[in-house]
Amino acid sequence: TEIYTLSLHDALPIFFLWCAPGHGGDRQTWDFVKSGDMVQLVYGVPESDVVTVLFRCEGSPKRIEIVSTVVPAKLRMGQSAQTVLRNGRKMAGYDGKIGRDSIDAPFHFQAEVPAEAQVTEILKGGSSLAIGAAGKKQRIPLRGISVPLAQFETQCFGR
């Protein structure tokens, strides 16, 4: 598996697309973003670079990259890590690496998996998603995910 870091330079077109009219403030929301062949399901603050978790689908064969800023304190670039997503009784663990976009940027977890419907099953039902990594945990609401999730699945899985 090849893991790479999306630089801020590469991400700017994605964030500009995400910054649609009607978004604003500092409240995180679920959004769908499409740029060329790449699609993303993002939970973060629109019109900013604040992202808690994103699912990015692209490539041939299609792959899903899972990126989360829920990470423990003492980290090293390239360090192996695991993130666990929980929604009620459903749980999914992903092995990946710790990365960052620049020396001043915060660390993030990054994993890449085949684009399969089971990856997004964890996001269905329930009221919140718990993200955990080496003792650090954060719970995010699933309110407002249904439309962006359906758009992501249609574009990524072709259904």
mmCIF file with all atom_site columns, C-alpha atoms in Angstrom:
data_model
loop_
_atom_site.group_PDB
_atom_site.id
_atom_site.type_symbol
_atom_site.label_atom_id
_atom_site.label_alt_id
_atom_site.label_comp_id
_atom_site.label_asym_id
_atom_site.label_entity_id
_atom_site.label_seq_id
_atom_site.pdbx_PDB_ins_code
_atom_site.Cartn_x
_atom_site.Cartn_y
_atom_site.Cartn_z
_atom_site.occupancy
_atom_site.B_iso_or_equiv
_atom_site.pdbx_formal_charge
_atom_site.auth_seq_id
_atom_site.auth_comp_id
_atom_site.auth_asym_id
_atom_site.auth_atom_id
_atom_site.pdbx_PDB_model_num
ATOM 1   C CA . THR A 1 1   ? 0.000   0.000  0.000   1.00 0.00 ? 1   THR A CA 1
ATOM 2   C CA . GLU A 1 2   ? 1.321   3.369  -0.955  1.00 0.00 ? 2   GLU A CA 1
ATOM 3   C CA . ILE A 1 3   ? 0.543   6.140  1.527   1.00 0.00 ? 3   ILE A CA 1
ATOM 4   C CA . TYR A 1 4   ? 1.009   9.745  0.532   1.00 0.00 ? 4   TYR A CA 1
ATOM 5   C CA . THR A 1 5   ? 0.252   13.069 2.119   1.00 0.00 ? 5   THR A CA 1
ATOM 6   C CA . LEU A 1 6   ? -2.065  15.549 0.471   1.00 0.00 ? 6   LEU A CA 1
ATOM 7   C CA . SER A 1 7   ? -0.233  18.857 0.594   1.00 0.00 ? 7   SER A CA 1
ATOM 8   C CA . LEU A 1 8   ? -2.038  22.110 1.242   1.00 0.00 ? 8   LEU A CA 1
ATOM 9   C CA . HIS A 1 9   ? -1.174  23.129 -2.332  1.00 0.00 ? 9   HIS A CA 1
ATOM 10  C CA . ASP A 1 10  ? -2.912  19.999 -3.669  1.00 0.00 ? 10  ASP A CA 1
ATOM 11  C CA . ALA A 1 11  ? -5.830  20.418 -1.273  1.00 0.00 ? 11  ALA A CA 1
ATOM 12  C CA . LEU A 1 12  ? -6.634  24.057 -2.070  1.00 0.00 ? 12  LEU A CA 1
ATOM 13  C CA . PRO A 1 13  ? -8.766  23.297 -5.150  1.00 0.00 ? 13  PRO A CA 1
ATOM 14  C CA . ILE A 1 14  ? -10.688 20.750 -3.092  1.00 0.00 ? 14  ILE A CA 1
ATOM 15  C CA . PHE A 1 15  ? -11.290 23.208 -0.257  1.00 0.00 ? 15  PHE A CA 1
ATOM 16  C CA . PHE A 1 16  ? -12.333 25.970 -2.695  1.00 0.00 ? 16  PHE A CA 1
ATOM 17  C CA . LEU A 1 17  ? -14.929 23.602 -4.154  1.00 0.00 ? 17  LEU A CA 1
ATOM 18  C CA . TRP A 1 18  ? -16.071 22.773 -0.649  1.00 0.00 ? 18  TRP A CA 1
ATOM 19  C CA . CYS A 1 19  ? -16.507 26.447 0.206   1.00 0.00 ? 19  CYS A CA 1
ATOM 20  C CA . ALA A 1 20  ? -19.941 26.742 -1.357  1.00 0.00 ? 20  ALA A CA 1
ATOM 21  C CA . PRO A 1 21  ? -22.292 29.604 -0.562  1.00 0.00 ? 21  PRO A CA 1
ATOM 22  C CA . GLY A 1 22  ? -24.452 28.901 2.426   1.00 0.00 ? 22  GLY A CA 1
ATOM 23  C CA . HIS A 1 23  ? -21.658 27.431 4.536   1.00 0.00 ? 23  HIS A CA 1
ATOM 24  C CA . GLY A 1 24  ? -19.892 29.403 7.192   1.00 0.00 ? 24  GLY A CA 1
ATOM 25  C CA . GLY A 1 25  ? -19.181 29.913 10.822  1.00 0.00 ? 25  GLY A CA 1
ATOM 26  C CA . ASP A 1 26  ? -17.052 27.492 12.775  1.00 0.00 ? 26  ASP A CA 1
ATOM 27  C CA . ARG A 1 27  ? -19.544 24.626 13.018  1.00 0.00 ? 27  ARG A CA 1
ATOM 28  C CA . GLN A 1 28  ? -18.388 21.353 11.493  1.00 0.00 ? 28  GLN A CA 1
ATOM 29  C CA . THR A 1 29  ? -20.705 19.706 8.987   1.00 0.00 ? 29  THR A CA 1
ATOM 30  C CA . TRP A 1 30  ? -20.748 16.708 6.668   1.00 0.00 ? 30  TRP A CA 1
ATOM 31  C CA . ASP A 1 31  ? -20.172 17.662 3.026   1.00 0.00 ? 31  ASP A CA 1
ATOM 32  C CA . PHE A 1 32  ? -19.553 16.004 -0.334  1.00 0.00 ? 32  PHE A CA 1
ATOM 33  C CA . VAL A 1 33  ? -16.843 17.371 -2.648  1.00 0.00 ? 33  VAL A CA 1
ATOM 34  C CA . LYS A 1 34  ? -16.116 16.356 -6.239  1.00 0.00 ? 34  LYS A CA 1
ATOM 35  C CA . SER A 1 35  ? -13.050 17.474 -8.160  1.00 0.00 ? 35  SER A CA 1
ATOM 36  C CA . GLY A 1 36  ? -12.394 15.677 -11.453 1.00 0.00 ? 36  GLY A CA 1
ATOM 37  C CA . ASP A 1 37  ? -12.296 11.933 -10.726 1.00 0.00 ? 37  ASP A CA 1
ATOM 38  C CA . MET A 1 38  ? -11.764 12.479 -6.989  1.00 0.00 ? 38  MET A CA 1
ATOM 39  C CA . VAL A 1 39  ? -14.679 12.584 -4.532  1.00 0.00 ? 39  VAL A CA 1
ATOM 40  C CA . GLN A 1 40  ? -14.611 13.255 -0.792  1.00 0.00 ? 40  GLN A CA 1
ATOM 41  C CA . LEU A 1 41  ? -16.936 12.877 2.147   1.00 0.00 ? 41  LEU A CA 1
ATOM 42  C CA . VAL A 1 42  ? -15.727 15.442 4.696   1.00 0.00 ? 42  VAL A CA 1
ATOM 43  C CA . TYR A 1 43  ? -16.594 16.295 8.286   1.00 0.00 ? 43  TYR A CA 1
ATOM 44  C CA . GLY A 1 44  ? -15.088 19.681 9.016   1.00 0.00 ? 44  GLY A CA 1
ATOM 45  C CA . VAL A 1 45  ? -15.593 23.427 9.026   1.00 0.00 ? 45  VAL A CA 1
ATOM 46  C CA . PRO A 1 46  ? -16.557 24.730 5.580   1.00 0.00 ? 46  PRO A CA 1
ATOM 47  C CA . GLU A 1 47  ? -14.424 27.580 4.227   1.00 0.00 ? 47  GLU A CA 1
ATOM 48  C CA . SER A 1 48  ? -11.480 26.482 6.377   1.00 0.00 ? 48  SER A CA 1
ATOM 49  C CA . ASP A 1 49  ? -8.782  23.832 6.582   1.00 0.00 ? 49  ASP A CA 1
ATOM 50  C CA . VAL A 1 50  ? -10.319 22.399 9.775   1.00 0.00 ? 50  VAL A CA 1
ATOM 51  C CA . VAL A 1 51  ? -11.185 18.756 9.093   1.00 0.00 ? 51  VAL A CA 1
ATOM 52  C CA . THR A 1 52  ? -11.853 16.017 11.656  1.00 0.00 ? 52  THR A CA 1
ATOM 53  C CA . VAL A 1 53  ? -12.260 13.129 9.221   1.00 0.00 ? 53  VAL A CA 1
ATOM 54  C CA . LEU A 1 54  ? -12.490 12.645 5.486   1.00 0.00 ? 54  LEU A CA 1
ATOM 55  C CA . PHE A 1 55  ? -13.026 9.749  3.134   1.00 0.00 ? 55  PHE A CA 1
ATOM 56  C CA . ARG A 1 56  ? -11.433 10.326 -0.284  1.00 0.00 ? 56  ARG A CA 1
ATOM 57  C CA . CYS A 1 57  ? -12.139 8.083  -3.279  1.00 0.00 ? 57  CYS A CA 1
ATOM 58  C CA . GLU A 1 58  ? -10.132 8.067  -6.500  1.00 0.00 ? 58  GLU A CA 1
ATOM 59  C CA . GLY A 1 59  ? -7.776  6.078  -8.670  1.00 0.00 ? 59  GLY A CA 1
ATOM 60  C CA . SER A 1 60  ? -7.948  3.043  -10.857 1.00 0.00 ? 60  SER A CA 1
ATOM 61  C CA . PRO A 1 61  ? -8.668  0.681  -9.296  1.00 0.00 ? 61  PRO A CA 1
ATOM 62  C CA . LYS A 1 62  ? -10.579 2.941  -6.950  1.00 0.00 ? 62  LYS A CA 1
ATOM 63  C CA . ARG A 1 63  ? -9.236  3.295  -3.412  1.00 0.00 ? 63  ARG A CA 1
ATOM 64  C CA . ILE A 1 64  ? -10.546 5.105  -0.357  1.00 0.00 ? 64  ILE A CA 1
ATOM 65  C CA . GLU A 1 65  ? -8.148  7.157  1.692   1.00 0.00 ? 65  GLU A CA 1
ATOM 66  C CA . ILE A 1 66  ? -9.266  7.752  5.284   1.00 0.00 ? 66  ILE A CA 1
ATOM 67  C CA . VAL A 1 67  ? -7.728  10.797 6.963   1.00 0.00 ? 67  VAL A CA 1
ATOM 68  C CA . SER A 1 68  ? -8.378  11.804 10.580  1.00 0.00 ? 68  SER A CA 1
ATOM 69  C CA . THR A 1 69  ? -6.963  14.554 12.745  1.00 0.00 ? 69  THR A CA 1
ATOM 70  C CA . VAL A 1 70  ? -7.889  12.593 15.882  1.00 0.00 ? 70  VAL A CA 1
ATOM 71  C CA . VAL A 1 71  ? -4.398  11.487 16.878  1.00 0.00 ? 71  VAL A CA 1
ATOM 72  C CA . PRO A 1 72  ? -2.500  11.132 20.184  1.00 0.00 ? 72  PRO A CA 1
ATOM 73  C CA . ALA A 1 73  ? 0.055   13.697 21.302  1.00 0.00 ? 73  ALA A CA 1
ATOM 74  C CA . LYS A 1 74  ? 3.586   12.314 20.837  1.00 0.00 ? 74  LYS A CA 1
ATOM 75  C CA . LEU A 1 75  ? 3.910   11.354 17.168  1.00 0.00 ? 75  LEU A CA 1
ATOM 76  C CA . ARG A 1 76  ? 6.565   10.928 14.505  1.00 0.00 ? 76  ARG A CA 1
ATOM 77  C CA . MET A 1 77  ? 6.117   11.504 10.788  1.00 0.00 ? 77  MET A CA 1
ATOM 78  C CA . GLY A 1 78  ? 5.622   8.152  9.059   1.00 0.00 ? 78  GLY A CA 1
ATOM 79  C CA . GLN A 1 79  ? 4.907   6.311  12.321  1.00 0.00 ? 79  GLN A CA 1
ATOM 80  C CA . SER A 1 80  ? 2.590   3.309  11.935  1.00 0.00 ? 80  SER A CA 1
ATOM 81  C CA . ALA A 1 81  ? -0.750  3.790  13.654  1.00 0.00 ? 81  ALA A CA 1
ATOM 82  C CA . GLN A 1 82  ? -4.277  2.446  13.846  1.00 0.00 ? 82  GLN A CA 1
ATOM 83  C CA . THR A 1 83  ? -7.549  4.331  13.940  1.00 0.00 ? 83  THR A CA 1
ATOM 84  C CA . VAL A 1 84  ? -10.755 2.715  15.136  1.00 0.00 ? 84  VAL A CA 1
ATOM 85  C CA . LEU A 1 85  ? -14.175 3.973  14.075  1.00 0.00 ? 85  LEU A CA 1
ATOM 86  C CA . ARG A 1 86  ? -17.215 2.988  16.176  1.00 0.00 ? 86  ARG A CA 1
ATOM 87  C CA . ASN A 1 87  ? -20.901 3.532  15.619  1.00 0.00 ? 87  ASN A CA 1
ATOM 88  C CA . GLY A 1 88  ? -23.025 1.710  18.179  1.00 0.00 ? 88  GLY A CA 1
ATOM 89  C CA . ARG A 1 89  ? -22.072 -1.966 17.929  1.00 0.00 ? 89  ARG A CA 1
ATOM 90  C CA . LYS A 1 90  ? -20.292 -1.523 14.589  1.00 0.00 ? 90  LYS A CA 1
ATOM 91  C CA . MET A 1 91  ? -16.517 -1.136 14.649  1.00 0.00 ? 91  MET A CA 1
ATOM 92  C CA . ALA A 1 92  ? -13.858 -0.798 11.941  1.00 0.00 ? 92  ALA A CA 1
ATOM 93  C CA . GLY A 1 93  ? -10.092 -0.563 12.477  1.00 0.00 ? 93  GLY A CA 1
ATOM 94  C CA . TYR A 1 94  ? -7.648  0.794  9.916   1.00 0.00 ? 94  TYR A CA 1
ATOM 95  C CA . ASP A 1 95  ? -3.866  0.492  9.873   1.00 0.00 ? 95  ASP A CA 1
ATOM 96  C CA . GLY A 1 96  ? -2.047  3.465  8.410   1.00 0.00 ? 96  GLY A CA 1
ATOM 97  C CA . LYS A 1 97  ? 0.619   6.062  8.985   1.00 0.00 ? 97  LYS A CA 1
ATOM 98  C CA . ILE A 1 98  ? 0.977   9.430  10.662  1.00 0.00 ? 98  ILE A CA 1
ATOM 99  C CA . GLY A 1 99  ? 1.587   12.328 8.304   1.00 0.00 ? 99  GLY A CA 1
ATOM 100 C CA . ARG A 1 100 ? 1.503   16.101 8.112   1.00 0.00 ? 100 ARG A CA 1
ATOM 101 C CA . ASP A 1 101 ? 1.380   18.587 5.267   1.00 0.00 ? 101 ASP A CA 1
ATOM 102 C CA . SER A 1 102 ? 4.149   20.882 6.532   1.00 0.00 ? 102 SER A CA 1
ATOM 103 C CA . ILE A 1 103 ? 6.299   21.450 9.605   1.00 0.00 ? 103 ILE A CA 1
ATOM 104 C CA . ASP A 1 104 ? 3.684   23.884 10.961  1.00 0.00 ? 104 ASP A CA 1
ATOM 105 C CA . ALA A 1 105 ? 0.682   21.688 10.135  1.00 0.00 ? 105 ALA A CA 1
ATOM 106 C CA . PRO A 1 106 ? -0.895  19.374 12.685  1.00 0.00 ? 106 PRO A CA 1
ATOM 107 C CA . PHE A 1 107 ? -0.338  15.619 12.424  1.00 0.00 ? 107 PHE A CA 1
ATOM 108 C CA . HIS A 1 108 ? -3.019  13.407 10.922  1.00 0.00 ? 108 HIS A CA 1
ATOM 109 C CA . PHE A 1 109 ? -3.703  9.705  10.530  1.00 0.00 ? 109 PHE A CA 1
ATOM 110 C CA . GLN A 1 110 ? -3.917  8.340  6.991   1.00 0.00 ? 110 GLN A CA 1
ATOM 111 C CA . ALA A 1 111 ? -4.906  4.906  5.682   1.00 0.00 ? 111 ALA A CA 1
ATOM 112 C CA . GLU A 1 112 ? -5.760  3.618  2.228   1.00 0.00 ? 112 GLU A CA 1
ATOM 113 C CA . VAL A 1 113 ? -8.151  0.735  1.564   1.00 0.00 ? 113 VAL A CA 1
ATOM 114 C CA . PRO A 1 114 ? -9.969  -0.739 -1.455  1.00 0.00 ? 114 PRO A CA 1
ATOM 115 C CA . ALA A 1 115 ? -13.130 1.166  -2.399  1.00 0.00 ? 115 ALA A CA 1
ATOM 116 C CA . GLU A 1 116 ? -15.706 -1.225 -0.979  1.00 0.00 ? 116 GLU A CA 1
ATOM 117 C CA . ALA A 1 117 ? -19.162 -0.463 0.429   1.00 0.00 ? 117 ALA A CA 1
ATOM 118 C CA . GLN A 1 118 ? -18.220 -1.904 3.837   1.00 0.00 ? 118 GLN A CA 1
ATOM 119 C CA . VAL A 1 119 ? -15.973 1.137  4.401   1.00 0.00 ? 119 VAL A CA 1
ATOM 120 C CA . THR A 1 120 ? -18.985 3.458  4.591   1.00 0.00 ? 120 THR A CA 1
ATOM 121 C CA . GLU A 1 121 ? -21.295 1.046  6.464   1.00 0.00 ? 121 GLU A CA 1
ATOM 122 C CA . ILE A 1 122 ? -19.871 2.377  9.749   1.00 0.00 ? 122 ILE A CA 1
ATOM 123 C CA . LEU A 1 123 ? -21.428 5.765  8.895   1.00 0.00 ? 123 LEU A CA 1
ATOM 124 C CA . LYS A 1 124 ? -24.988 4.442  8.619   1.00 0.00 ? 124 LYS A CA 1
ATOM 125 C CA . GLY A 1 125 ? -27.462 4.452  11.487  1.00 0.00 ? 125 GLY A CA 1
ATOM 126 C CA . GLY A 1 126 ? -26.726 5.710  14.951  1.00 0.00 ? 126 GLY A CA 1
ATOM 127 C CA . SER A 1 127 ? -26.327 9.286  16.036  1.00 0.00 ? 127 SER A CA 1
ATOM 128 C CA . SER A 1 128 ? -22.536 9.610  16.297  1.00 0.00 ? 128 SER A CA 1
ATOM 129 C CA . LEU A 1 129 ? -19.225 8.215  15.138  1.00 0.00 ? 129 LEU A CA 1
ATOM 130 C CA . ALA A 1 130 ? -16.442 7.677  17.679  1.00 0.00 ? 130 ALA A CA 1
ATOM 131 C CA . ILE A 1 131 ? -12.910 8.038  16.320  1.00 0.00 ? 131 ILE A CA 1
ATOM 132 C CA . GLY A 1 132 ? -10.097 6.591  18.419  1.00 0.00 ? 132 GLY A CA 1
ATOM 133 C CA . ALA A 1 133 ? -6.337  6.403  18.028  1.00 0.00 ? 133 ALA A CA 1
ATOM 134 C CA . ALA A 1 134 ? -3.867  5.266  20.709  1.00 0.00 ? 134 ALA A CA 1
ATOM 135 C CA . GLY A 1 135 ? -5.955  6.482  23.616  1.00 0.00 ? 135 GLY A CA 1
ATOM 136 C CA . LYS A 1 136 ? -7.219  9.704  22.016  1.00 0.00 ? 136 LYS A CA 1
ATOM 137 C CA . LYS A 1 137 ? -10.958 9.670  21.271  1.00 0.00 ? 137 LYS A CA 1
ATOM 138 C CA . GLN A 1 138 ? -13.420 12.052 19.720  1.00 0.00 ? 138 GLN A CA 1
ATOM 139 C CA . ARG A 1 139 ? -17.110 11.621 18.992  1.00 0.00 ? 139 ARG A CA 1
ATOM 140 C CA . ILE A 1 140 ? -18.676 13.408 16.025  1.00 0.00 ? 140 ILE A CA 1
ATOM 141 C CA . PRO A 1 141 ? -22.360 13.620 15.124  1.00 0.00 ? 141 PRO A CA 1
ATOM 142 C CA . LEU A 1 142 ? -23.744 11.759 12.106  1.00 0.00 ? 142 LEU A CA 1
ATOM 143 C CA . ARG A 1 143 ? -26.541 14.320 11.774  1.00 0.00 ? 143 ARG A CA 1
ATOM 144 C CA . GLY A 1 144 ? -26.623 15.640 8.214   1.00 0.00 ? 144 GLY A CA 1
ATOM 145 C CA . ILE A 1 145 ? -24.572 12.816 6.697   1.00 0.00 ? 145 ILE A CA 1
ATOM 146 C CA . SER A 1 146 ? -27.294 11.060 4.652   1.00 0.00 ? 146 SER A CA 1
ATOM 147 C CA . VAL A 1 147 ? -27.240 13.242 1.501   1.00 0.00 ? 147 VAL A CA 1
ATOM 148 C CA . PRO A 1 148 ? -23.439 13.695 1.263   1.00 0.00 ? 148 PRO A CA 1
ATOM 149 C CA . LEU A 1 149 ? -22.928 9.982  2.050   1.00 0.00 ? 149 LEU A CA 1
ATOM 150 C CA . ALA A 1 150 ? -25.344 8.958  -0.713  1.00 0.00 ? 150 ALA A CA 1
ATOM 151 C CA . GLN A 1 151 ? -23.526 11.260 -3.172  1.00 0.00 ? 151 GLN A CA 1
ATOM 152 C CA . PHE A 1 152 ? -20.151 9.819  -2.133  1.00 0.00 ? 152 PHE A CA 1
ATOM 153 C CA . GLU A 1 153 ? -21.322 6.216  -2.501  1.00 0.00 ? 153 GLU A CA 1
ATOM 154 C CA . THR A 1 154 ? -22.905 6.903  -5.896  1.00 0.00 ? 154 THR A CA 1
ATOM 155 C CA . GLN A 1 155 ? -19.692 8.460  -7.216  1.00 0.00 ? 155 GLN A CA 1
ATOM 156 C CA . CYS A 1 156 ? -17.250 6.067  -5.550  1.00 0.00 ? 156 CYS A CA 1
ATOM 157 C CA . PHE A 1 157 ? -19.103 2.752  -5.848  1.00 0.00 ? 157 PHE A CA 1
ATOM 158 C CA . GLY A 1 158 ? -21.225 3.539  -8.926  1.00 0.00 ? 158 GLY A CA 1
ATOM 159 C CA . ARG A 1 159 ? -24.561 2.833  -7.289  1.00 0.00 ? 159 ARG A CA 1
#
